[in-house]
Short mmCIF file of C-alpha atoms in Angstrom, two decimals:
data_model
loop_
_atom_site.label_atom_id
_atom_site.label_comp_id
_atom_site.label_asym_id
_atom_site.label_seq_id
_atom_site.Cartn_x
_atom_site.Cartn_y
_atom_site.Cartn_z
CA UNK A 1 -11.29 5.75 -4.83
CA UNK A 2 -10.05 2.25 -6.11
CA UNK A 3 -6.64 0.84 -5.01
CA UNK A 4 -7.86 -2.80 -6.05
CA UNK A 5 -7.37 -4.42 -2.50
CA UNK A 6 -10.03 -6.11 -0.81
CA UNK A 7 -11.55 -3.04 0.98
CA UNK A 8 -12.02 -1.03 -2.37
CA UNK A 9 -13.12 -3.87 -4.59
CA UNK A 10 -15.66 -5.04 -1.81
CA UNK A 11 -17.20 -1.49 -1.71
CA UNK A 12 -17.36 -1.52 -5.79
CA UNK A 13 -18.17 -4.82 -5.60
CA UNK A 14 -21.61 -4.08 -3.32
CA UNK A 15 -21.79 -1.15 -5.92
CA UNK A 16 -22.45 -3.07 -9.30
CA UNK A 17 -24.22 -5.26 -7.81
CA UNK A 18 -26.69 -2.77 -6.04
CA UNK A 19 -26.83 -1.27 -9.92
CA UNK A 20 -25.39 1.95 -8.75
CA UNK A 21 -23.66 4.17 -10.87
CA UNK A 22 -20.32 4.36 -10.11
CA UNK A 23 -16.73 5.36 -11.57
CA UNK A 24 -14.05 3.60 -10.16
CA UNK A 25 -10.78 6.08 -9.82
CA UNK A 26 -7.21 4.73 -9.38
CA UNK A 27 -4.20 7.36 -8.35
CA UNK A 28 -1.06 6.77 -9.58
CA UNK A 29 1.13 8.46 -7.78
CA UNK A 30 4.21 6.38 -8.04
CA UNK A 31 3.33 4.59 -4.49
CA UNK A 32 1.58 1.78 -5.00
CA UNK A 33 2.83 -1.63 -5.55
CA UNK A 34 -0.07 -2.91 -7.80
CA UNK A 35 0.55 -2.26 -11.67
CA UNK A 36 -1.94 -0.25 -13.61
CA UNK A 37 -2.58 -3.89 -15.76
CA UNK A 38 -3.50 -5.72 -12.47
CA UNK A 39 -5.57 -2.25 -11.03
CA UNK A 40 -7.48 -2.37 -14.58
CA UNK A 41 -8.20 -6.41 -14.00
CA UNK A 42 -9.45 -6.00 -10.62
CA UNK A 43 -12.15 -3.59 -11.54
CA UNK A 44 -12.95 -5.91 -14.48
CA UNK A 45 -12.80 -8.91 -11.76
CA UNK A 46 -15.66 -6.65 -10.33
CA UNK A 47 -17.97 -5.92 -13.01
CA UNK A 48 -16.70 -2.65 -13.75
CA UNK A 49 -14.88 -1.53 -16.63
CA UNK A 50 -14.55 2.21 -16.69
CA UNK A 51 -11.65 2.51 -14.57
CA UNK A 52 -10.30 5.76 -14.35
CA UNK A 53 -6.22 6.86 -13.63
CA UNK A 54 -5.17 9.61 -12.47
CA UNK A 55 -1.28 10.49 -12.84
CA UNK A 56 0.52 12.43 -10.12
CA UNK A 57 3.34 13.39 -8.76
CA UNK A 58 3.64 13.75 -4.56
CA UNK A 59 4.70 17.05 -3.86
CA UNK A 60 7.68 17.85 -1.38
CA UNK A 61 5.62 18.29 1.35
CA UNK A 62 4.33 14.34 0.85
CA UNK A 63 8.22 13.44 0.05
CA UNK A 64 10.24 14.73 3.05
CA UNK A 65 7.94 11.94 4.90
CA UNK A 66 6.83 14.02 7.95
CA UNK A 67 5.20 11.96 10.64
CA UNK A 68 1.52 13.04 9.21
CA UNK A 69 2.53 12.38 5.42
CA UNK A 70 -0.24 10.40 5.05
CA UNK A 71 -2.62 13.50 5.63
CA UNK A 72 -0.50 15.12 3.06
CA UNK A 73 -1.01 12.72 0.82
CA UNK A 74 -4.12 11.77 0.99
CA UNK A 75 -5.28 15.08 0.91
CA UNK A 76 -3.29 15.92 -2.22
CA UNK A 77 -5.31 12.16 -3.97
CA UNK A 78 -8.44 13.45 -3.05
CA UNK A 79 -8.34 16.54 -4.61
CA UNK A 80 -8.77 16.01 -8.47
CA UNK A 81 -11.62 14.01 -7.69
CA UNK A 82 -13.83 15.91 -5.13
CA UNK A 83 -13.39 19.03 -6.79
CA UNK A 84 -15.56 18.17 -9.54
CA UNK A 85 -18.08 18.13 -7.18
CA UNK A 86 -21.05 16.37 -9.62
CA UNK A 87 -20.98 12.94 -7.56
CA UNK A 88 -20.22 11.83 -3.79
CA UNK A 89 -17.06 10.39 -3.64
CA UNK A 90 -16.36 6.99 -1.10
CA UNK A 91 -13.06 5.24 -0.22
CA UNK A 92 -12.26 1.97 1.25
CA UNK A 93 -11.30 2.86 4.73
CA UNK A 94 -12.91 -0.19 7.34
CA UNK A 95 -13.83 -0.77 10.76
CA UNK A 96 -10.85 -2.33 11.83
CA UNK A 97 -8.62 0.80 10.46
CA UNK A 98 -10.02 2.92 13.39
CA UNK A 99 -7.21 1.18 15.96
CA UNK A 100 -4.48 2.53 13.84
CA UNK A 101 -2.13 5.55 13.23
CA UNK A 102 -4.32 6.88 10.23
CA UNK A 103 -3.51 10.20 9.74
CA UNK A 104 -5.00 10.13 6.26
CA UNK A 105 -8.59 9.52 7.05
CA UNK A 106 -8.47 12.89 8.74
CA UNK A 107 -7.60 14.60 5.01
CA UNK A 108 -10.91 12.06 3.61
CA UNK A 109 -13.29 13.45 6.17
CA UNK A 110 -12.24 17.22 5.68
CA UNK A 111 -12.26 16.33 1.72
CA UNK A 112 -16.29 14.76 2.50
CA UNK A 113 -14.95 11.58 1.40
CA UNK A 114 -17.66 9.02 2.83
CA UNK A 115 -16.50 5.04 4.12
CA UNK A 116 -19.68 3.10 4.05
CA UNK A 117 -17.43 -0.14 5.30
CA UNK A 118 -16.22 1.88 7.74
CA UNK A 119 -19.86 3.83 8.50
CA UNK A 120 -21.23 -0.11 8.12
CA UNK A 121 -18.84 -1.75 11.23
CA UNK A 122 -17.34 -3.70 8.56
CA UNK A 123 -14.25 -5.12 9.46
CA UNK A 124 -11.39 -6.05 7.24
CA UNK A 125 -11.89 -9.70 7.14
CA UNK A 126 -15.79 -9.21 6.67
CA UNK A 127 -14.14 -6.87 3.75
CA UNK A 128 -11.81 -9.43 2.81
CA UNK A 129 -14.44 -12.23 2.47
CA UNK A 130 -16.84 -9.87 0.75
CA UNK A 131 -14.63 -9.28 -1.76
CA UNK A 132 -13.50 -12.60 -2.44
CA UNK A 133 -17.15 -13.99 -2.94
CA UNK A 134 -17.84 -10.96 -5.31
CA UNK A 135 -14.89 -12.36 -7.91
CA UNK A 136 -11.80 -9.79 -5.96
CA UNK A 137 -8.41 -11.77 -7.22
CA UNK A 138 -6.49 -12.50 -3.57
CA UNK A 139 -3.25 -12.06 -5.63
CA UNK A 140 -3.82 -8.91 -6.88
CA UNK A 141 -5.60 -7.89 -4.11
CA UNK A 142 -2.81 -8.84 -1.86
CA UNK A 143 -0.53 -6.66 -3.81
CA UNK A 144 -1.92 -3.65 -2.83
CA UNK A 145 0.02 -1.32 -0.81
CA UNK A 146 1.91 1.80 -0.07
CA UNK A 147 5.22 1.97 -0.80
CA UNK A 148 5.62 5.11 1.25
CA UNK A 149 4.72 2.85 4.80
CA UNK A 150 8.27 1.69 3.88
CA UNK A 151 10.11 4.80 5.02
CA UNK A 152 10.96 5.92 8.71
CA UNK A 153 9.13 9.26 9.49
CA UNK A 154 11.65 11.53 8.76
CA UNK A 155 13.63 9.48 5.75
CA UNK A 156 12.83 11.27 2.14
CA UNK A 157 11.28 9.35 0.08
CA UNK A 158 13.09 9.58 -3.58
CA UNK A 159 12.16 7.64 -6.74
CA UNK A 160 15.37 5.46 -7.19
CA UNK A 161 14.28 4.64 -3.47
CA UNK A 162 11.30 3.76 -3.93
CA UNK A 163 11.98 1.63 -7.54
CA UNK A 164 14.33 -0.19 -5.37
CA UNK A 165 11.74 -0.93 -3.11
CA UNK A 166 9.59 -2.29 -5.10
CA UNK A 167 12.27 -4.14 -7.23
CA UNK A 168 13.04 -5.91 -4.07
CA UNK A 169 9.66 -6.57 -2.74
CA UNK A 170 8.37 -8.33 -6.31
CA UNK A 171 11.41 -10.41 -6.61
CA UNK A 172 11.11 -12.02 -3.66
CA UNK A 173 7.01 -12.01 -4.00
CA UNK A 174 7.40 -13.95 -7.16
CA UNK A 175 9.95 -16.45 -5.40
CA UNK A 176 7.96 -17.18 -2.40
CA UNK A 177 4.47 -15.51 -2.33
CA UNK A 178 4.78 -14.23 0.86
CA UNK A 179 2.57 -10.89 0.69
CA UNK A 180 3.05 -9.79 4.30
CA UNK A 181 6.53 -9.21 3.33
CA UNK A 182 7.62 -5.58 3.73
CA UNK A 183 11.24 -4.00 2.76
CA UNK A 184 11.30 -0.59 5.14
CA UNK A 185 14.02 1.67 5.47
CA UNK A 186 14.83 2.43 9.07
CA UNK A 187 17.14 5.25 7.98
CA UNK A 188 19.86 6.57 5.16
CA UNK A 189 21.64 3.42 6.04
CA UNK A 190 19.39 0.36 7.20
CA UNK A 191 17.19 -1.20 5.27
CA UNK A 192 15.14 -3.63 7.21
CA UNK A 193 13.26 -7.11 5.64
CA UNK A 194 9.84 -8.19 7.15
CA UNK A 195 8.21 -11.24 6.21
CA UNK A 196 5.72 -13.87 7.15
CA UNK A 197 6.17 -17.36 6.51
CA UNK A 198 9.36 -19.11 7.93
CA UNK A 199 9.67 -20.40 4.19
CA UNK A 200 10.27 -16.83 3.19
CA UNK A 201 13.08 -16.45 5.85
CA UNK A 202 14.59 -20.00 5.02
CA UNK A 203 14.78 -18.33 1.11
CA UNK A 204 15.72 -15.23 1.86
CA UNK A 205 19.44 -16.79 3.80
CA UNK A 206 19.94 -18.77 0.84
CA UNK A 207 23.27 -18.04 -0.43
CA UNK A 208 22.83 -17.27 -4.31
CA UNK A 209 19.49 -15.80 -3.57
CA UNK A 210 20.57 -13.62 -0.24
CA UNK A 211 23.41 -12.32 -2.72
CA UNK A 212 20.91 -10.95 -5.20
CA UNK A 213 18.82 -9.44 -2.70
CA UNK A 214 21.77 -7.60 -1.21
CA UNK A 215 23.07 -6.46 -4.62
CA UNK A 216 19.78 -4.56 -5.01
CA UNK A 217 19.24 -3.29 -1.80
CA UNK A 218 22.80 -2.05 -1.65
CA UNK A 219 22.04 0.71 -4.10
CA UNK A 220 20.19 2.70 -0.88
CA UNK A 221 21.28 1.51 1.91
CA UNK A 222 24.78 0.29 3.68
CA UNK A 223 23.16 -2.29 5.38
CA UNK A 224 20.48 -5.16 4.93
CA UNK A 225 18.91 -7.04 7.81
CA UNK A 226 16.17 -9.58 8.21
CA UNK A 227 13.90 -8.85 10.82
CA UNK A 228 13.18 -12.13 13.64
CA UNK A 229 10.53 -10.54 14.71
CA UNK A 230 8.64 -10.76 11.44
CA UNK A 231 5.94 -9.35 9.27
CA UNK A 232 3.68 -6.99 11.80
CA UNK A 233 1.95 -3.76 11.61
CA UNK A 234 3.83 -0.70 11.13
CA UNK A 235 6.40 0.20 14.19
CA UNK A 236 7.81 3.20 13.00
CA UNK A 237 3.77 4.11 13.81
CA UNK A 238 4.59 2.08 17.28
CA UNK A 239 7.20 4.27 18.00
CA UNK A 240 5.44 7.49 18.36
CA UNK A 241 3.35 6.04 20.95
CA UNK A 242 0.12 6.06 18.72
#
């Protein structure tokens, strides 16, 4: 299961070189942030060349966002694959990801999806540097993500939503390259701006720039807000008390 971020391209990484034959699988579920030219490079970056996409689209359970989505939709990924049932099937999942909200990994295990970074006590900077040293490209790499971590628990997740997202989150990527920086809808009406570096926030209140931001973001929301607090793990997670 290859999403071309550090994890996954360490664990296929450790896989060419250990001369194991392996299939590298990307889901395209309209979630990601990565494009299926960089997901392609990345497993080239890698050694590996017979990448494999799957096309799907999340089904309403996955899209109404309920607070375990990410069991949903993990379990809905999974499925094409380990129901062919002619090879074990691994994921990226590390060490560190055990002190989060993961509802997901809970879909993997039922699914007999195995972690060997996880199973290993390899953390995600171990991951991170693994990758790196193996020929992983940070940039790509860095892209990685899932769009749906965007939405409040509870907010539906549509696909002019989501385009806008992503619209939003590249322009300013390609301005700055700042890739903690996360555009999250609160609710219907907020949408909320994370980022990193204070070079980000100094571009992001720059008139001509802050104007083209809004224009975009007002096509979902009433209201756009940068965050003080900054780039930081998910608190919509925080707020549930998990």
């Amino acid at each position: 299961m290859f999403s071309g971020g550090f994890d996954s391209s360490a664990l296929l990484g450790c896989a060419v070189e250990a001369r194991v034959e392996v299939v590298p699988i990307w889901i395209d579920n309209g979630f990601n942030r990565v494009t299926e030219k960089e997901i392609k490079q990345q497993a080239a970056n890698m050694g590996c060349g017979n990448l494999e996409i799957i096309s799907m689209k999340p089904r309403q359970t996955v899209l109404k966002n309920p607070v375990n989505r990410c069991y949903h939709c993990k379990g809905q990924l999974i499925n094409p694959v380990i129901s062919r049932k002619d090879a074990p099937v691994f994921d990226g999942t590390n060490a560190s990801d055990g002190t989060n909200y993961r509802p997901g990994v809970k879909a993997l295990r039922k699914g007999g999806v195995r972690s060997p970074l996880a199973e290993l006590k390899i953390t995600k900077e171990q991951a991170r540097e693994l990758a790196i040293t193996m020929g992983a490209d940070p940039v790509i790499a860095n892209m990685e993500g899932c769009l749906a971590t965007r939405f409040n628990y509870g907010v539906e997740i549509t696909t002019k939503k989501l385009n806008t997202l992503r619209k939003i989150e590249q322009e300013i990527l390609r301005t700055t390259g700042d890739h903690h920086l996360r555009c999250r809808l609160d609710d219907q009406e907020h949408l909320r701006i994370e980022c990193r570096n204070q070079a980000t926030f100094m571009k992001l209140i720059e008139p001509e720039f802050r104007e083209k931001i809004v224009k975009s973001a007002k096509l979902i929301a009433t209201f756009v807000t940068l965050d003080l607090e900054g780039a930081r793990k998910n608190a919509f997670d925080k707020e549930l008390g998990l």
